[in-house]
Tab-separated table of C-alpha atoms in Angstrom:
chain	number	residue	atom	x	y	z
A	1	UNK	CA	1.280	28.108	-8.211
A	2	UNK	CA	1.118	28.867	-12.388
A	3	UNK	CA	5.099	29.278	-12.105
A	4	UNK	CA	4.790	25.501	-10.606
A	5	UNK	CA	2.684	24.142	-12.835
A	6	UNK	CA	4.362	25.872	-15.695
A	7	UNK	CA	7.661	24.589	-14.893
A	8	UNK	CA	6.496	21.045	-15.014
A	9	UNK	CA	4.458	21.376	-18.205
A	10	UNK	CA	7.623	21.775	-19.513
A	11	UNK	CA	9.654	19.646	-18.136
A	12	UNK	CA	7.022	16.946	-18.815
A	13	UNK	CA	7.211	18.044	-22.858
A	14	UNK	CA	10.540	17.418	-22.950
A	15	UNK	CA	10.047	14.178	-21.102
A	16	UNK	CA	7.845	13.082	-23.175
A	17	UNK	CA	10.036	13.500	-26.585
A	18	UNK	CA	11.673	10.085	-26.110
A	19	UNK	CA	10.740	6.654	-27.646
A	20	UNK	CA	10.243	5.143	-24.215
A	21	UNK	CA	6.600	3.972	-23.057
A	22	UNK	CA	4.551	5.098	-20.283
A	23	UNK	CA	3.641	2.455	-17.435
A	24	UNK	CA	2.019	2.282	-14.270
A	25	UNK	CA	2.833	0.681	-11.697
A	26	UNK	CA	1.816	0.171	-7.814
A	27	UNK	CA	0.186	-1.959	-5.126
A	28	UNK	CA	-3.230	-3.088	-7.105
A	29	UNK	CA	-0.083	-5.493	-9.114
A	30	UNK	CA	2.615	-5.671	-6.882
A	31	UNK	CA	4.724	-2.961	-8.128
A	32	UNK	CA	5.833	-4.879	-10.880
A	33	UNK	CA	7.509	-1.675	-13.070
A	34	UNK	CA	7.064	-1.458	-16.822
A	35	UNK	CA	4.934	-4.819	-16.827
A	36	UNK	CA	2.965	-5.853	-20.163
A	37	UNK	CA	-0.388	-4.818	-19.868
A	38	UNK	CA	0.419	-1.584	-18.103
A	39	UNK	CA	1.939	0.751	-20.732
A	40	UNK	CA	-0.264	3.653	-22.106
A	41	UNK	CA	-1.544	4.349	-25.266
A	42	UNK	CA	-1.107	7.435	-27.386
A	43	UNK	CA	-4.225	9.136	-28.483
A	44	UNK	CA	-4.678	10.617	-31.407
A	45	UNK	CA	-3.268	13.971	-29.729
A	46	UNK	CA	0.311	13.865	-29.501
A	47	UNK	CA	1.816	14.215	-25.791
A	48	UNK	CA	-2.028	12.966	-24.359
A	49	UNK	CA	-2.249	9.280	-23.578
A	50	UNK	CA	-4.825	6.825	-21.813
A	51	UNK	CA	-4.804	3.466	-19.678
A	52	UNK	CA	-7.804	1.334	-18.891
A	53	UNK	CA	-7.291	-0.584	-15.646
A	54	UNK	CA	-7.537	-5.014	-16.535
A	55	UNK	CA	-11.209	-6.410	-15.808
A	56	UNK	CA	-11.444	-7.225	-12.602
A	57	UNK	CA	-8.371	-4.998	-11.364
A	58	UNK	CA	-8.870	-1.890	-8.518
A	59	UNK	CA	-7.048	0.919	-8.660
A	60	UNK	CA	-6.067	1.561	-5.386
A	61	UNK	CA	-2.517	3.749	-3.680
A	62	UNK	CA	0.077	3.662	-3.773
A	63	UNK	CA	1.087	4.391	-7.560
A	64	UNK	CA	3.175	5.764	-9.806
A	65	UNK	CA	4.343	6.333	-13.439
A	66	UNK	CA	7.643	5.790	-15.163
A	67	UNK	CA	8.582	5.669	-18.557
A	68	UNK	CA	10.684	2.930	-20.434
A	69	UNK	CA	10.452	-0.548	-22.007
A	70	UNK	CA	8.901	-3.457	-21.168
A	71	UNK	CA	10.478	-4.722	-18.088
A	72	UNK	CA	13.121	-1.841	-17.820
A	73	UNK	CA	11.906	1.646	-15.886
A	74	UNK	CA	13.671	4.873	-16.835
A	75	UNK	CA	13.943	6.353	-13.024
A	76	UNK	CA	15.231	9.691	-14.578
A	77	UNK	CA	11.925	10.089	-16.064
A	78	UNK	CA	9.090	9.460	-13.698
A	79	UNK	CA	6.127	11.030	-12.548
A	80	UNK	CA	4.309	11.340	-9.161
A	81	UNK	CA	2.339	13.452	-5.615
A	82	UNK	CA	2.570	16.880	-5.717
A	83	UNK	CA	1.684	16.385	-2.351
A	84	UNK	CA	-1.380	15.943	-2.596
A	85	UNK	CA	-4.257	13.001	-2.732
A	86	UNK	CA	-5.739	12.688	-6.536
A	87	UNK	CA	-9.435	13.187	-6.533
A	88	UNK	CA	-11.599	11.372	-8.968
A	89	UNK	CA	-12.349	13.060	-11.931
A	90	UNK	CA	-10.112	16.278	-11.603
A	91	UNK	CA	-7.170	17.107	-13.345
A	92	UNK	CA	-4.109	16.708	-11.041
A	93	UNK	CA	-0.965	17.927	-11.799
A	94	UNK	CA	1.943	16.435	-11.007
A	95	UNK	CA	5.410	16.459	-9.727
A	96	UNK	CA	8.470	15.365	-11.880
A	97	UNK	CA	10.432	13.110	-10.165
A	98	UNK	CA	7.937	13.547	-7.343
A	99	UNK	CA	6.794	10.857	-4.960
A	100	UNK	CA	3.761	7.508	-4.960
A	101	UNK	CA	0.512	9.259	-6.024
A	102	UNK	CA	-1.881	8.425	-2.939
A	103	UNK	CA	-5.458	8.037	-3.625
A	104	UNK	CA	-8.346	8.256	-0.775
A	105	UNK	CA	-10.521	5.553	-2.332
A	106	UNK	CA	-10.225	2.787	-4.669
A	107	UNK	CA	-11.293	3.038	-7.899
A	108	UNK	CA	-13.104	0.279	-10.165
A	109	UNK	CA	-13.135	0.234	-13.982
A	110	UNK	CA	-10.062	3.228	-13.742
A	111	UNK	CA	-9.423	5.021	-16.666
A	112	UNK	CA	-6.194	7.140	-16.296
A	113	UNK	CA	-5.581	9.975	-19.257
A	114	UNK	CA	-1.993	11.188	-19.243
A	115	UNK	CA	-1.621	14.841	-20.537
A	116	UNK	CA	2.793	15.502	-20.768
A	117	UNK	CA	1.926	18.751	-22.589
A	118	UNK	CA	0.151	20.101	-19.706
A	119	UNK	CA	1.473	18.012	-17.196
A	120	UNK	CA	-1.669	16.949	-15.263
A	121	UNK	CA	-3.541	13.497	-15.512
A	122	UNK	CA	-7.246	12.605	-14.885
A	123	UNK	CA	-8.731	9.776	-13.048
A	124	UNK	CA	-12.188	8.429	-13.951
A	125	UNK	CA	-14.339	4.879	-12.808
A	126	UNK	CA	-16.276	4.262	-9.585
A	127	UNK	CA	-14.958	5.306	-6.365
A	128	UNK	CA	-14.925	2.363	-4.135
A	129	UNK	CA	-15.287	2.960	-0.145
A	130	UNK	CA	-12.221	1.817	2.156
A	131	UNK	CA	-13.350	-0.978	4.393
A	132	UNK	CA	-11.593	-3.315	6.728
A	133	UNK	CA	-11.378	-5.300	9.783
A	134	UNK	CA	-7.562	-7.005	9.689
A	135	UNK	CA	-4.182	-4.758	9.086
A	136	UNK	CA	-1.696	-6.626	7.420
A	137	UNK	CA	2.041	-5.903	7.541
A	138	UNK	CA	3.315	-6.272	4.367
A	139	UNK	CA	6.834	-5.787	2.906
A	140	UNK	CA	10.269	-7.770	3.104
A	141	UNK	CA	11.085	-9.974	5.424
A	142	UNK	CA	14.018	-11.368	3.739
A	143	UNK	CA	12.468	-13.025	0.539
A	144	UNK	CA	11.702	-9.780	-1.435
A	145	UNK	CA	9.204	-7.160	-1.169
A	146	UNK	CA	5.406	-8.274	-1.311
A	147	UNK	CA	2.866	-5.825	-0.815
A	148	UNK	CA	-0.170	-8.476	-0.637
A	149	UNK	CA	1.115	-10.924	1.652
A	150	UNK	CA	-1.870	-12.129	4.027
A	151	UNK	CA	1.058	-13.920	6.446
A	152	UNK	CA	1.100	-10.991	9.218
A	153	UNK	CA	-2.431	-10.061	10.033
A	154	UNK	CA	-3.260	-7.467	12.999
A	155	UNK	CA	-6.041	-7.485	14.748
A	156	UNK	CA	-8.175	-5.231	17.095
A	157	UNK	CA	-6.744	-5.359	20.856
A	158	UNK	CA	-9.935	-6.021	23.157
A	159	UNK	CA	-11.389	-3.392	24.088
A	160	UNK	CA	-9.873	-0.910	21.634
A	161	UNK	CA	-11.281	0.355	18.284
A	162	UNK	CA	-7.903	1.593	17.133
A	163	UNK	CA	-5.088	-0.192	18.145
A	164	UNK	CA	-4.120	-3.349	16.052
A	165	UNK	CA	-2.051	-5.982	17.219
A	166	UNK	CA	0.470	-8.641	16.149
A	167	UNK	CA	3.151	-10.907	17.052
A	168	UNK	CA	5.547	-12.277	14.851
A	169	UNK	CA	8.812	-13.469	13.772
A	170	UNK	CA	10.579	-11.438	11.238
A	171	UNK	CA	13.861	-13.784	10.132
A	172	UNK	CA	15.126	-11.579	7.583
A	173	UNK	CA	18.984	-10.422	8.670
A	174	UNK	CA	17.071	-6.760	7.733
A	175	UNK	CA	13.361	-6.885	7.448
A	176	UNK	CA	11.501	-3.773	5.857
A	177	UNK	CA	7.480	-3.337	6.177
A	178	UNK	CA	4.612	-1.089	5.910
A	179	UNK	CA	1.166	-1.546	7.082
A	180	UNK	CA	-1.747	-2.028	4.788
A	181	UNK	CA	-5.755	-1.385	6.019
A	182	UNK	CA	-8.230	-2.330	3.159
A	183	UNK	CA	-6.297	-0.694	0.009
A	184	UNK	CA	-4.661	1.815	1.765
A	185	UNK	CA	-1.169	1.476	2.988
A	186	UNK	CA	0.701	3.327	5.676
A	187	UNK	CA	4.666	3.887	5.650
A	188	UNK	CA	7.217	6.298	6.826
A	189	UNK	CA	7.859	9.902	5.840
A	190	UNK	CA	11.255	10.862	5.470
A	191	UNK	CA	14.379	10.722	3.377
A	192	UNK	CA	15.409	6.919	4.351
A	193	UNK	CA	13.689	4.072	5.485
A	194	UNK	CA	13.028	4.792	9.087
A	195	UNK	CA	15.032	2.329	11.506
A	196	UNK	CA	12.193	1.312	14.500
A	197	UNK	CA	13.865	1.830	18.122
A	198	UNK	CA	11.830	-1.103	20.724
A	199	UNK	CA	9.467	1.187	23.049
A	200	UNK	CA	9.547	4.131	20.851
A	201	UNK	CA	6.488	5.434	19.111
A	202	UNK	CA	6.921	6.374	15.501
A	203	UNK	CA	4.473	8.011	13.071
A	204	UNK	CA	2.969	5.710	9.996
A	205	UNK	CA	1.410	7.931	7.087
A	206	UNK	CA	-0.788	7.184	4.733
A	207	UNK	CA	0.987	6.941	2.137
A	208	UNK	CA	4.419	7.418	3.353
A	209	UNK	CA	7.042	6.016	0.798
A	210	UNK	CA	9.450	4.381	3.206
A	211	UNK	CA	9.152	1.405	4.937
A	212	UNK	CA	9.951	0.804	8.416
A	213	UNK	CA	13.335	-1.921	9.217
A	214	UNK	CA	14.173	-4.241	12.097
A	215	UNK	CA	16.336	-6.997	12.285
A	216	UNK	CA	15.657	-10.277	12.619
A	217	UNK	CA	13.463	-10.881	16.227
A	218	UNK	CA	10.496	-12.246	17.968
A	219	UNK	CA	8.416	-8.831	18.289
A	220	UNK	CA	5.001	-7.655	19.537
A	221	UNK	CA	3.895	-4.484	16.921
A	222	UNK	CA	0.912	-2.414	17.982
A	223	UNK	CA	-0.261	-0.128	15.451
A	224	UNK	CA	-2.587	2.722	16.633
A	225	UNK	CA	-4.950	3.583	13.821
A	226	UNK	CA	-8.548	5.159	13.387
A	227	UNK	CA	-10.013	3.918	10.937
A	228	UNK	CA	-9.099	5.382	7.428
A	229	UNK	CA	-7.044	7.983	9.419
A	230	UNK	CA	-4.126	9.951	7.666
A	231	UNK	CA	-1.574	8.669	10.191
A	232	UNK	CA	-0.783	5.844	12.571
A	233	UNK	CA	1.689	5.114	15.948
A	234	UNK	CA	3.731	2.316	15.435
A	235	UNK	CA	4.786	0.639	19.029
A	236	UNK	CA	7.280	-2.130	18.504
A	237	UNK	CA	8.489	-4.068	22.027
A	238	UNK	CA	10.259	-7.381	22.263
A	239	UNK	CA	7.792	-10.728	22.642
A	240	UNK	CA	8.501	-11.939	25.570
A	241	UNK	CA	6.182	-15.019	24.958
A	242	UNK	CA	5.688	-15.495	21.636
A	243	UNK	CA	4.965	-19.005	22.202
A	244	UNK	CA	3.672	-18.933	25.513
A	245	UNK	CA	-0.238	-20.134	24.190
A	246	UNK	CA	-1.387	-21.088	27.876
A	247	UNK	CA	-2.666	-17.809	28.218
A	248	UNK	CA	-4.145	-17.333	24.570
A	249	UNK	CA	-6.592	-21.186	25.133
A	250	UNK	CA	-8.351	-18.793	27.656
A	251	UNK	CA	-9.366	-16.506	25.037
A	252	UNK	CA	-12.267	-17.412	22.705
A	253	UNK	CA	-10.731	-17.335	19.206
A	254	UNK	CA	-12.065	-15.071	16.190
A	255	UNK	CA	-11.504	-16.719	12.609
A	256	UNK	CA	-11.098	-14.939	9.517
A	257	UNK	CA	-10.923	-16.198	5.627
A	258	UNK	CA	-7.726	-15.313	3.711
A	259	UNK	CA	-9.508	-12.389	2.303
A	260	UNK	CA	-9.852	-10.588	5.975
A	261	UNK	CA	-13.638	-11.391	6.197
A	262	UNK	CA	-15.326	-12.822	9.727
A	263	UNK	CA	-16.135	-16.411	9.494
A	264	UNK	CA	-18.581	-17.506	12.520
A	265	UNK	CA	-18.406	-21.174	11.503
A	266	UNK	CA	-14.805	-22.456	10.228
A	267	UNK	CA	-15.043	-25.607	8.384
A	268	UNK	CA	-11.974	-27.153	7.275
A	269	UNK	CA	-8.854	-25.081	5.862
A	270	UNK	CA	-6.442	-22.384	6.512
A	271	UNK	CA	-8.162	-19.205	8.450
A	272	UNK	CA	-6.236	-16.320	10.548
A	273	UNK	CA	-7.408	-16.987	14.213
A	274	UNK	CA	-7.147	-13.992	16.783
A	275	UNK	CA	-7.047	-14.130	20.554
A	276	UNK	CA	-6.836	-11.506	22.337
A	277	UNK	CA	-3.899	-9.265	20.674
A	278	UNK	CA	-2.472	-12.103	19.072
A	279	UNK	CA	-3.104	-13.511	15.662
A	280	UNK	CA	-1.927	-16.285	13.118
A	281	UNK	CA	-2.922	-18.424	9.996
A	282	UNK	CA	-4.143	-21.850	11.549
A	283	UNK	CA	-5.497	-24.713	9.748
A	284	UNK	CA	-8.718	-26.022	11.035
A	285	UNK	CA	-9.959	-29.320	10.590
């Protein structure tokens, strides 16, 4: 392990000789890399630098760290997981060229101080608990990747406490997705995104860098996840009545504000409305 984290002490030195920035970037801002407002600062010791998170503004995983100018990542000289989860307040060294760096709560008021001579960084604020009660599929669906869409909400099939539901239209000629429950977000392990076969179960991890593709389709997606566990089953089947709503008037319906929370009285506006395994954004007047 000291030949390890040796090795990418100095490779992080001699990363860290260039005039480029470092920036973070991840789901708590839509993974917008080398944004303003997201570069480090150098500290008064060369090599060692710090980033305070905006007011108002989680930390939460996926991240990572790349260096370059505003607008324009260097991907030759980025940062990430050793494997590993970082744990508040402990130094964490990481991997060169390495993957997302996963965190197992969100974090409020974040500090993050960047050490490239010793090729570890330290997290620091208020660890915030991971709560939920809507998954969201998030991703592309053929207008771009958004990791905060609200648009495909799962909900809790009756009678289970850990298998979420949804049926959608995707209309993207490719879509690509990932699953997101409270701030963390599930994907797939593996060297390429992970093409989803109809009937077969495939493993989600917390996580997981790749997304999951299908083409365009009516489809019923059943994820099957305890709550704030490391993995998931994915179960993707054709809908076979996706608009077939006869059934769905017999169910009592469960509304929800934009933001995931229970609302026992709607008033007027736009809520997600579940029945039985099936939810969608409805406007309610």
């Amino acid at each position: 392990m000291k030949k390890f984290l040796l090795s990418v002490a100095v490779a992080a030195m001699a990363m860290s000789a260039n005039a480029e920035g470092w920036f973070i970037s991840g789901n708590f801002q839509g993974w917008s890399h080398c944004a303003e407002g997201f570069e480090f600062t150098e500290t008064a010791e060369a090599g060692v630098f710090t980033w305070n998170a905006p007011e108002g503004m989680d930390l939460t995983t996926d991240f990572l760290i790349v260096q370059g100018e505003v607008g324009t990542p260097n991907w030759d000289s980025k940062i990430g997981s050793n494997g590993d989860a970082v744990t508040l307040s402990e130094e964490y060294y990481y991997a060169v060229g390495g993957g997302n760096f996963t965190l197992n709560e969100a974090v409020k008021n974040a500090k993050i101080t960047l050490n490239t001579n010793e090729g570890y960084l330290i997290i620091e604020g208020e660890g915030q608990a991971n709560e939920y009660d809507v998954v969201y599929m998030v991703g592309d669906m053929g207008t771009g990747w958004d990791g905060t869409t609200t648009a495909y909400p799962f909900a809790l099939e009756e009678g289970s406490e850990t298998v979420w539901a949804g049926t959608y239209t995707i209309t993207g000629e490719a879509n690509y997705f990932k699953f997101k429950a409270g701030t963390f977000e599930y994907g797939f392990v593996g060297e390429a995104d992970a093409v989803v076969e109809l009937g077969t179960p495939v493993t989600a991890t917390k996580g997981g860098d790749k997304a999951f593709t299908l083409p365009a389709g009516d489809y019923t997606f059943k994820l099957d996840l305890p709550y704030n566990g490391e993995t998931a089953t994915l179960t993707v089947t054709e809908a076979t009545a996706i608009n077939d709503v006869e059934a769905d008037n017999e169910v009592a319906p469960v509304y929800y504000n934009l933001q995931g929370v229970r609302v026992d009285n709607a008033a007027n506006g736009l809520y997600i409305v579940v029945r039985g395994d099936k939810a969608a954004k409805e406007y309610v007047r």
